[in-house]
Amino acid sequence: MADMKQYVQDVLDLVKKRDPDQEEFHNTVKEVLTTVVPLLEKNPQYKEAKILERMIEAERIITFRVPWQDDKGEIQINRGYRVQMNSAIGPYKGGLRFHPSVNLSILKFLAFEQVFKNALTGLPIGGGKGGSDFDPKGKSDNEVMHFCQSFMTELVRHIGPNVDVPAGDIGVGGREIGYLFGQYKRIRDSYDAGVLTGKGVDYWGSLARTEATGYGLLYFVKNMLDAKGIDIKGKTVVVSGSGNVATYAIEKAQTLGAKVVTCSDSNGYVYDPDGIDLDAVKEIKQVRRGRIKEYAATHPKAEYHEGCKGVWTVKCDIALPCATQSEIDLESAKALVANGVQAVGEGANMPSTLDAIAYFQQNKILFAPAKAANAGGVATSALEMAQNSERLQWTFEEVDGRLNGIMKNIYESAKKNAEAYADPDDLVAGANITAFKKVADVMMVHGLV
Ligand code: NDP
Ligand code: 2IT
């Protein structure tokens, strides 16, 4: 054990030495590598083949200039990226994030997570991620379109249905995917529908893709609770975010009979003791593209609080972080545990810091890690690719049924490997070991590439 622990430490030191300023990337690599030590012990061939050193180095990283003109005629320059992390088990697959905070560290962390998440789905997709420091907030449709067209004019040469298949993430939804696809099609002069996922259902998008990440999160959490004999019905749930993942997590939680009392955006959160009125949230966020503060104006019993961190001080049985990375730090984890939280399910990518995860685990809180719990979105993207290949569209029920089955499989495989290699309830280790083994074994088969 000491030998492999040292090997992992050496690789972590290497990651830090090469890119000292990439903290988000360091953290995700640390989370994965420290939990796979027992697997490395049993499989010394991975060390001999330097699998870890290969996994931490992206196969390719592209950065590019994105020039565009705003509505005032002023020239704007953003930076675009695509991190093609690992293509062992399929074409690179993963979302695009448009947010001012985007940088290489964040995209490398997201791409690294994506490699293992995608392996967990059991579907043939490798891992990648991309995006830009463009801020869609406050921009007109026209400005968003011009930005997307310029972004795709460069990205087009790096992607394709069998090469790299982007989709949405923060700041990239149906509107952006539409503009990106239109420009791709125009430049390529070819209807390569499978080059992007999250498309509209009238142009080869999959039914249930919009709902998939949030629904999948609840399917996973339900599996985790069922195994402990806990009924989700009647439970109080705290959700952060009010975007794609949060909205459909709230929807499915409510369908399953839970009471969701919060949602948030980057300015603050609303607490509604009657349970969140999801139609109102959809109207504010999806139709008006407004701020969650507006909810309180039409719901007199609801309270709006400035600052998003306070959401974790609301008493609940289940917490579902669905906004962004590092939103639950140790202090927030302590507040949740002190208030009696029973389960945490990560809808966002890496929403809990490493010390927050450790605190949940020490306190025996059921913990559903992001790369397992939010894999329903990308799994359904892979189902969209399958539908595009056969030029057919499956029904909502067909896609949703498959999603439910995929989430059950992910839960069961993570649980099985937690039992075999770690603490039987440690789904972080279980998910990492399941995914790592699959990717590492295929990399071994492919030889030194
Ligand atoms: P959206 O852009 O639809 O929504 C993001 C939500 O999170 C908004 O409410 C936004 O508020 C809030 N948010 C964003 N950044 C911050 C921040 N720095 N601090 C506080 N709140 C913030 O994105 P998604 O719902 O698609 O993504 C949410 C999370 O889920 C991300 O971590 C993403 O990587 C992950 N994810 C998404 C998947 C998908 O299919 N879309 C699949 C798997 C994971 P505001 O409007 O103020 O910015
Ligand atoms: O983080 C994620 O898994 C996503 N943003 C979805 C990626 C995808 O290709 O559907």
Coordinates of C-alpha atoms and ligand atoms in Angstrom, one line a residue:
M1 CA 0.0 0.0 0.0
A2 CA 2.8 2.4 1.0
D3 CA 4.3 1.9 -2.4
M4 CA 1.2 2.9 -4.4
K5 CA 0.4 5.7 -2.0
Q6 CA 3.8 7.1 -2.8
Y7 CA 3.3 6.6 -6.5
V8 CA 0.0 8.6 -6.3
Q9 CA 1.7 11.3 -4.2
D10 CA 4.5 11.5 -6.8
V11 CA 2.0 12.0 -9.6
L12 CA 0.1 14.7 -7.6
D13 CA 3.4 16.5 -7.0
L14 CA 4.0 16.3 -10.8
V15 CA 0.6 17.8 -11.5
K16 CA 1.3 20.7 -9.1
K17 CA 4.8 21.3 -10.4
R18 CA 3.7 21.4 -14.1
D19 CA 0.7 23.7 -13.5
P20 CA 1.1 25.3 -10.1
D21 CA -1.8 27.7 -10.6
Q22 CA -4.5 25.2 -11.5
E23 CA -6.1 24.5 -8.2
E24 CA -9.4 23.2 -9.4
F25 CA -7.5 20.7 -11.6
H26 CA -5.3 19.6 -8.7
N27 CA -8.3 19.0 -6.5
T28 CA -10.2 16.7 -8.9
V29 CA -7.0 14.8 -9.7
K30 CA -6.4 14.3 -6.0
E31 CA -10.0 13.1 -5.4
V32 CA -9.7 10.5 -8.1
L33 CA -6.1 9.3 -7.6
T34 CA -6.2 9.0 -3.8
T35 CA -9.3 6.8 -3.9
V36 CA -7.9 4.3 -6.5
V37 CA -4.8 3.3 -4.4
P38 CA -6.4 -0.2 -3.5
L39 CA -7.0 -0.8 -7.2
L40 CA -3.4 0.1 -8.1
E41 CA -2.2 -2.3 -5.4
K42 CA -4.0 -5.2 -7.1
N43 CA -3.0 -4.1 -10.6
P44 CA 0.7 -3.1 -10.7
Q45 CA 0.6 -3.1 -14.5
Y46 CA -1.0 0.3 -14.4
K47 CA 2.0 1.8 -12.7
E48 CA 4.4 0.1 -15.1
A49 CA 2.5 1.5 -18.1
K50 CA 2.5 5.0 -16.4
I51 CA -1.3 5.1 -16.8
L52 CA -1.6 7.9 -14.1
E53 CA 1.0 10.1 -15.8
R54 CA -0.8 9.6 -19.1
M55 CA -4.3 10.3 -17.7
I56 CA -3.4 13.6 -16.1
E57 CA -2.1 14.9 -19.4
A58 CA -4.8 16.0 -21.9
E59 CA -4.5 14.4 -25.3
R60 CA -4.9 17.9 -26.8
I61 CA -5.8 21.4 -25.7
I62 CA -7.0 24.1 -28.1
T63 CA -7.2 27.7 -27.1
F64 CA -8.4 30.3 -29.6
R65 CA -9.4 34.0 -30.1
V66 CA -13.1 34.7 -30.4
P67 CA -13.7 38.1 -31.9
W68 CA -17.3 39.5 -32.2
Q69 CA -19.2 42.7 -32.4
D70 CA -21.7 43.8 -29.8
D71 CA -25.0 45.7 -30.4
K72 CA -23.2 49.0 -30.1
G73 CA -20.8 48.1 -32.8
E74 CA -18.0 47.7 -30.4
I75 CA -15.4 44.9 -30.9
Q76 CA -15.2 42.3 -28.2
I77 CA -12.5 39.6 -27.8
N78 CA -13.0 36.5 -25.8
R79 CA -11.0 33.4 -25.3
G80 CA -12.3 30.0 -26.4
Y81 CA -11.1 26.6 -25.3
R82 CA -11.6 22.9 -26.0
V83 CA -9.8 20.4 -23.7
Q84 CA -9.7 16.9 -25.4
M85 CA -8.8 14.9 -22.4
N86 CA -9.1 11.2 -23.2
S87 CA -10.5 9.3 -26.1
A88 CA -9.8 5.7 -25.0
I89 CA -13.4 4.6 -25.0
G90 CA -15.0 6.9 -27.5
P91 CA -15.0 10.3 -29.2
Y92 CA -14.4 13.2 -26.8
K93 CA -17.7 14.2 -25.2
G94 CA -18.6 16.9 -22.8
G95 CA -20.2 20.3 -22.5
L96 CA -19.3 23.9 -23.3
R97 CA -19.3 26.5 -20.4
F98 CA -19.8 30.2 -21.1
H99 CA -19.1 32.1 -17.9
P100 CA -16.6 34.9 -17.0
S101 CA -14.8 32.6 -14.5
V102 CA -13.8 30.1 -17.2
N103 CA -10.1 29.4 -17.4
L104 CA -7.9 26.4 -18.2
S105 CA -7.8 25.1 -14.7
I106 CA -11.6 24.9 -14.5
L107 CA -11.9 23.3 -17.9
K108 CA -9.2 20.8 -17.2
F109 CA -11.0 19.8 -14.0
L110 CA -14.3 19.5 -15.8
A111 CA -12.7 17.5 -18.6
F112 CA -10.9 15.1 -16.2
E113 CA -14.2 14.5 -14.3
Q114 CA -15.9 13.9 -17.6
V115 CA -13.6 11.1 -18.6
F116 CA -14.6 9.1 -15.6
K117 CA -18.2 10.1 -15.5
N118 CA -18.6 9.1 -19.1
A119 CA -17.0 5.7 -18.4
L120 CA -19.6 5.2 -15.6
T121 CA -22.5 5.5 -18.1
G122 CA -21.4 2.3 -19.8
L123 CA -21.8 4.1 -23.2
P124 CA -19.0 4.6 -25.8
I125 CA -17.9 8.2 -25.0
G126 CA -14.5 9.7 -24.1
G127 CA -14.1 12.9 -22.2
G128 CA -13.6 16.6 -23.0
K129 CA -14.8 20.0 -22.1
G130 CA -14.7 23.5 -23.5
G131 CA -16.1 27.0 -23.3
S132 CA -15.2 30.6 -23.0
D133 CA -14.9 33.5 -20.6
F134 CA -17.9 35.1 -22.5
D135 CA -20.6 36.2 -20.1
P136 CA -24.1 35.6 -21.6
K137 CA -25.8 37.6 -18.8
G138 CA -27.4 40.8 -20.0
K139 CA -26.5 40.1 -23.7
S140 CA -29.1 40.3 -26.4
D141 CA -30.0 37.2 -28.5
N142 CA -28.3 38.9 -31.4
E143 CA -25.0 39.3 -29.4
V144 CA -25.2 35.7 -28.2
M145 CA -25.7 34.6 -31.8
H146 CA -22.7 36.6 -33.0
F147 CA -20.5 35.2 -30.3
C148 CA -21.6 31.6 -30.9
Q149 CA -21.0 32.0 -34.7
S150 CA -17.5 33.3 -34.1
F151 CA -16.8 30.6 -31.5
M152 CA -17.9 27.8 -33.9
T153 CA -16.0 29.3 -36.8
E154 CA -12.8 28.1 -35.0
L155 CA -14.2 25.1 -33.1
V156 CA -15.6 23.5 -36.3
R157 CA -12.1 22.3 -37.3
H158 CA -11.6 20.3 -34.1
I159 CA -15.0 18.5 -33.7
G160 CA -17.2 16.0 -35.5
P161 CA -19.6 13.2 -34.8
N162 CA -16.8 10.7 -34.5
V163 CA -14.2 13.1 -33.2
D164 CA -15.5 15.3 -30.4
V165 CA -19.2 16.0 -29.5
P166 CA -19.8 19.1 -27.4
A167 CA -23.1 19.9 -25.5
G168 CA -24.3 22.4 -22.9
D169 CA -23.1 23.4 -19.5
I170 CA -23.3 26.6 -17.5
G171 CA -24.4 29.4 -19.8
V172 CA -25.0 27.1 -22.7
G173 CA -28.5 25.8 -23.3
G174 CA -30.9 25.3 -26.2
R175 CA -30.5 28.8 -27.6
E176 CA -26.7 28.6 -27.8
I177 CA -26.7 25.0 -29.1
G178 CA -29.0 26.2 -31.9
Y179 CA -26.7 29.0 -33.0
L180 CA -23.6 26.8 -32.7
F181 CA -25.2 24.0 -34.8
G182 CA -26.5 26.5 -37.4
Q183 CA -22.9 27.8 -37.9
Y184 CA -21.3 24.3 -37.9
K185 CA -23.8 23.2 -40.6
R186 CA -23.2 26.3 -42.7
I187 CA -19.4 25.9 -42.7
R188 CA -19.4 22.1 -43.2
D189 CA -22.3 22.1 -45.6
S190 CA -23.3 18.7 -44.1
Y191 CA -26.1 17.7 -41.8
D192 CA -23.8 16.1 -39.2
A193 CA -26.5 16.0 -36.5
G194 CA -24.4 14.0 -34.1
V195 CA -21.7 16.7 -33.8
L196 CA -23.6 18.4 -30.9
T197 CA -26.1 17.2 -28.3
G198 CA -28.8 19.0 -26.4
K199 CA -30.3 20.0 -29.8
G200 CA -33.9 21.1 -30.2
V201 CA -36.3 18.1 -30.6
D202 CA -37.3 19.4 -34.1
Y203 CA -33.7 19.1 -35.4
W204 CA -32.6 15.8 -34.1
G205 CA -32.4 16.5 -30.4
S206 CA -33.5 13.8 -27.9
L207 CA -36.6 14.0 -25.9
A208 CA -35.8 14.1 -22.2
R209 CA -32.2 15.5 -22.7
T210 CA -33.3 18.8 -21.2
E211 CA -34.6 17.0 -18.1
A212 CA -31.9 14.3 -17.9
T213 CA -29.3 15.6 -15.5
G214 CA -31.8 16.7 -12.9
Y215 CA -34.0 13.6 -13.3
G216 CA -30.9 11.4 -13.3
L217 CA -29.7 13.0 -10.1
L218 CA -33.0 12.1 -8.3
Y219 CA -32.9 8.5 -9.8
F220 CA -29.5 8.1 -8.3
V221 CA -30.3 9.6 -4.9
K222 CA -33.5 7.4 -4.8
N223 CA -31.4 4.3 -5.3
M224 CA -29.0 5.4 -2.6
L225 CA -31.9 6.1 -0.1
D226 CA -33.9 2.9 -1.0
A227 CA -30.8 0.8 -0.1
K228 CA -31.0 2.3 3.4
G229 CA -34.8 1.9 3.6
I230 CA -35.3 5.7 3.5
D231 CA -38.4 6.9 1.7
I232 CA -37.8 10.2 -0.2
K233 CA -41.5 11.0 0.0
G234 CA -42.2 13.8 2.5
K235 CA -38.5 14.7 2.8
T236 CA -37.5 18.4 2.9
V237 CA -35.0 19.2 0.1
V238 CA -32.6 22.1 -0.3
V239 CA -31.6 22.8 -3.9
S240 CA -29.1 25.4 -5.1
G241 CA -29.1 26.9 -8.6
S242 CA -32.1 27.6 -10.8
G243 CA -30.6 26.6 -14.2
N244 CA -31.0 23.5 -16.2
V245 CA -29.9 21.0 -13.6
A246 CA -31.6 22.6 -10.6
T247 CA -35.0 23.1 -12.4
Y248 CA -35.4 19.4 -13.4
A249 CA -34.0 18.2 -10.1
I250 CA -36.7 20.2 -8.4
E251 CA -39.3 18.8 -10.8
K252 CA -38.4 15.2 -10.2
A253 CA -38.0 15.6 -6.4
Q254 CA -41.5 17.1 -6.3
T255 CA -42.9 14.2 -8.5
L256 CA -41.4 11.8 -6.0
G257 CA -43.3 13.5 -3.2
A258 CA -40.4 15.5 -1.6
K259 CA -40.8 19.1 -0.6
V260 CA -38.2 21.4 -2.1
V261 CA -37.9 24.7 -0.2
T262 CA -35.1 26.6 -1.9
C263 CA -33.4 27.5 -5.1
S264 CA -30.8 30.2 -5.9
D265 CA -28.7 32.0 -8.4
S266 CA -25.3 33.7 -8.1
N267 CA -26.9 36.7 -6.3
G268 CA -28.9 35.0 -3.6
Y269 CA -31.5 32.3 -2.7
V270 CA -35.2 32.0 -2.1
Y271 CA -36.8 30.1 0.7
D272 CA -40.4 29.1 0.3
P273 CA -41.9 27.3 3.3
D274 CA -44.8 26.2 1.1
G275 CA -42.5 24.4 -1.4
I276 CA -41.0 26.0 -4.5
D277 CA -43.5 27.0 -7.2
L278 CA -41.6 25.5 -10.2
D279 CA -43.8 27.1 -12.8
A280 CA -42.8 30.5 -11.5
V281 CA -39.1 29.6 -11.5
K282 CA -39.3 28.4 -15.1
E283 CA -41.1 31.6 -16.1
I284 CA -38.5 33.8 -14.4
K285 CA -35.4 31.9 -15.6
Q286 CA -36.3 30.2 -18.9
V287 CA -38.8 32.8 -20.4
R288 CA -37.7 36.1 -18.9
R289 CA -34.1 35.2 -18.3
G290 CA -34.5 37.2 -15.0
R291 CA -33.1 36.9 -11.5
I292 CA -34.4 34.5 -8.8
K293 CA -35.0 37.5 -6.5
E294 CA -38.2 38.2 -8.6
Y295 CA -39.8 35.1 -7.2
A296 CA -40.4 36.7 -3.8
A297 CA -42.4 39.6 -5.4
T298 CA -45.2 37.2 -6.4
H299 CA -44.9 34.7 -3.5
P300 CA -45.6 36.6 -0.2
K301 CA -44.6 33.8 2.1
A302 CA -41.2 33.3 0.4
E303 CA -38.1 35.0 1.6
Y304 CA -35.2 36.2 -0.6
H305 CA -31.7 36.4 0.9
E306 CA -28.7 38.0 -0.7
G307 CA -25.7 35.8 -1.1
C308 CA -25.9 32.1 -2.2
K309 CA -24.0 30.5 0.6
G310 CA -26.8 30.9 3.1
V311 CA -28.9 28.3 1.3
W312 CA -26.9 25.6 3.2
T313 CA -28.0 26.9 6.6
V314 CA -31.6 26.0 5.7
K315 CA -32.8 22.9 7.6
C316 CA -33.3 19.9 5.4
D317 CA -33.1 16.1 5.0
I318 CA -31.5 16.1 1.6
A319 CA -29.2 18.7 0.0
L320 CA -28.8 18.9 -3.8
P321 CA -26.1 21.4 -4.9
C322 CA -26.9 22.1 -8.5
A323 CA -25.1 25.4 -9.3
T324 CA -21.4 25.3 -9.5
Q325 CA -18.0 24.0 -8.2
S326 CA -16.9 24.5 -4.5
E327 CA -20.3 25.9 -3.4
I328 CA -20.3 23.7 -0.3
D329 CA -17.2 24.3 1.8
L330 CA -16.4 22.9 5.2
E331 CA -18.3 25.6 7.0
S332 CA -21.5 24.9 4.9
A333 CA -21.0 21.1 5.4
K334 CA -20.9 21.6 9.1
A335 CA -24.1 23.7 9.0
L336 CA -25.9 21.0 7.0
V337 CA -24.8 18.2 9.3
A338 CA -25.7 20.3 12.4
N339 CA -29.2 20.8 10.9
G340 CA -29.7 17.0 10.5
V341 CA -29.1 16.5 6.8
Q342 CA -29.2 12.7 5.9
A343 CA -28.1 12.7 2.2
V344 CA -26.2 15.0 -0.2
G345 CA -26.5 14.5 -4.0
E346 CA -24.2 16.4 -6.2
G347 CA -26.0 17.8 -9.4
A348 CA -23.2 20.3 -10.2
N349 CA -19.6 19.3 -10.9
M350 CA -17.4 19.2 -7.8
P351 CA -19.8 21.3 -5.8
S352 CA -18.4 20.1 -2.5
T353 CA -14.8 20.9 -1.5
L354 CA -12.5 18.0 -0.5
D355 CA -12.7 18.8 3.2
A356 CA -16.5 19.1 2.9
I357 CA -16.7 15.6 1.4
A358 CA -14.5 14.2 4.1
Y359 CA -16.7 15.9 6.8
F360 CA -19.9 14.3 5.3
Q361 CA -18.2 10.9 5.2
Q362 CA -16.9 11.2 8.8
N363 CA -20.5 12.0 9.9
K364 CA -21.9 9.0 7.9
I365 CA -24.0 11.3 5.7
L366 CA -25.1 9.4 2.5
F367 CA -23.1 11.1 -0.2
A368 CA -23.7 10.8 -4.0
P369 CA -20.6 12.1 -5.8
A370 CA -21.0 14.3 -8.9
K371 CA -19.4 12.1 -11.5
A372 CA -21.9 9.3 -10.7
A373 CA -25.0 11.3 -9.6
N374 CA -25.0 13.9 -12.5
A375 CA -24.0 11.4 -15.2
G376 CA -27.6 11.3 -16.5
G377 CA -27.1 14.3 -18.7
V378 CA -24.2 13.1 -20.6
A379 CA -25.7 9.5 -20.7
T380 CA -28.7 11.0 -22.4
S381 CA -26.4 12.9 -24.8
A382 CA -25.0 9.6 -25.8
L383 CA -28.5 8.3 -26.3
E384 CA -29.1 11.4 -28.5
M385 CA -26.0 10.4 -30.6
A386 CA -27.4 6.9 -30.9
Q387 CA -30.7 8.2 -32.2
N388 CA -28.9 10.5 -34.6
S389 CA -26.9 7.5 -36.0
E390 CA -30.1 5.6 -36.7
R391 CA -32.0 8.7 -37.8
L392 CA -34.8 8.0 -35.5
Q393 CA -36.3 9.7 -32.5
W394 CA -37.3 7.6 -29.4
T395 CA -40.3 8.6 -27.3
F396 CA -39.8 10.5 -24.0
E397 CA -40.8 7.3 -22.1
E398 CA -38.2 5.2 -23.9
V399 CA -35.3 7.7 -23.2
D400 CA -36.4 8.3 -19.6
G401 CA -36.7 4.6 -19.0
R402 CA -33.2 4.0 -20.3
L403 CA -31.9 6.9 -18.2
N404 CA -33.5 5.4 -15.1
G405 CA -31.8 2.0 -15.9
I406 CA -28.4 3.7 -16.5
M407 CA -28.5 5.5 -13.1
K408 CA -29.4 2.3 -11.4
N409 CA -26.4 0.6 -13.0
I410 CA -24.1 3.4 -12.0
Y411 CA -25.3 3.2 -8.4
E412 CA -24.9 -0.6 -8.3
S413 CA -21.4 -0.6 -9.8
A414 CA -20.2 2.2 -7.5
K415 CA -21.7 0.4 -4.5
K416 CA -20.2 -3.0 -5.5
N417 CA -16.7 -1.5 -5.8
A418 CA -17.1 0.5 -2.6
E419 CA -17.8 -2.8 -0.9
A420 CA -14.9 -4.6 -2.6
Y421 CA -12.2 -1.9 -2.1
A422 CA -13.2 0.7 0.5
D423 CA -15.9 1.5 3.1
P424 CA -19.1 -0.1 1.8
D425 CA -20.9 3.3 1.8
D426 CA -18.0 5.2 0.2
L427 CA -19.5 5.9 -3.3
V428 CA -16.8 8.4 -4.0
A429 CA -14.2 5.6 -4.0
G430 CA -16.6 3.1 -5.6
A431 CA -17.4 5.4 -8.5
N432 CA -13.8 6.4 -9.0
I433 CA -12.6 2.8 -9.0
T434 CA -15.3 1.6 -11.4
A435 CA -14.5 4.3 -13.9
F436 CA -10.8 4.3 -13.5
K437 CA -10.6 0.6 -14.1
K438 CA -12.6 0.8 -17.3
V439 CA -10.5 3.6 -18.8
A440 CA -7.2 2.2 -17.6
D441 CA -7.9 -1.2 -19.0
V442 CA -8.8 0.2 -22.5
M443 CA -5.7 2.4 -22.4
M444 CA -3.6 -0.7 -21.7
V445 CA -5.2 -2.5 -24.7
H446 CA -4.5 0.4 -27.0
G447 CA -0.7 0.4 -26.2
L448 CA 1.4 3.4 -25.7
V449 CA -0.6 6.2 -27.4
Ligands
NDP1 P1 -27.1 26.8 -16.0 O1 -26.3 27.9 -16.7 O2 -28.4 26.4 -16.6 O3 -27.4 27.2 -14.5 C1 -26.4 27.5 -13.6 C2 -27.0 27.9 -12.3 O4 -26.0 28.0 -11.3 C3 -27.7 29.3 -12.4 O5 -28.7 29.4 -11.4 C4 -26.5 30.2 -12.0 O6 -26.9 31.5 -11.5 C5 -25.9 29.4 -10.9 N1 -24.4 29.7 -10.9 C6 -23.5 29.7 -11.9 N2 -22.3 30.1 -11.5 C7 -22.5 30.4 -10.2 C8 -21.6 30.8 -9.2 N3 -20.3 31.0 -9.5 N4 -22.0 31.0 -7.9 C9 -23.3 30.8 -7.7 N5 -24.3 30.3 -8.5 C10 -23.8 30.1 -9.8 O7 -26.1 25.6 -15.8 P2 -26.5 24.0 -15.5 O8 -27.7 23.9 -14.7 O9 -26.4 23.3 -16.8 O10 -25.2 23.6 -14.7 C11 -25.1 23.6 -13.3 C12 -24.0 22.7 -12.8 O11 -24.3 21.4 -13.2 C13 -22.6 23.0 -13.3 O12 -21.7 22.6 -12.3 C14 -22.5 22.0 -14.5 O13 -21.2 21.7 -14.8 C15 -23.2 20.8 -14.0 N6 -23.7 19.8 -14.9 C16 -24.6 20.2 -15.9 C17 -25.1 19.3 -16.8 C18 -26.0 19.6 -17.9 O14 -26.5 18.7 -18.6 N7 -26.4 20.9 -18.1 C19 -24.7 17.9 -16.7 C20 -23.9 17.6 -15.5 C21 -23.4 18.5 -14.7 P3 -26.7 32.8 -12.4 O15 -27.8 32.8 -13.3 O16 -26.7 33.9 -11.4 O17 -25.4 32.7 -13.1
2IT2 O1 -21.0 18.0 -17.0 C1 -21.7 17.4 -17.9 O2 -21.7 16.1 -17.8 C2 -22.4 18.1 -18.9 N1 -22.3 19.4 -18.9 C3 -23.1 17.4 -20.0 C4 -22.2 17.0 -21.1 C5 -22.8 16.4 -22.3 O3 -22.0 16.1 -23.3 O4 -24.0 16.2 -22.4

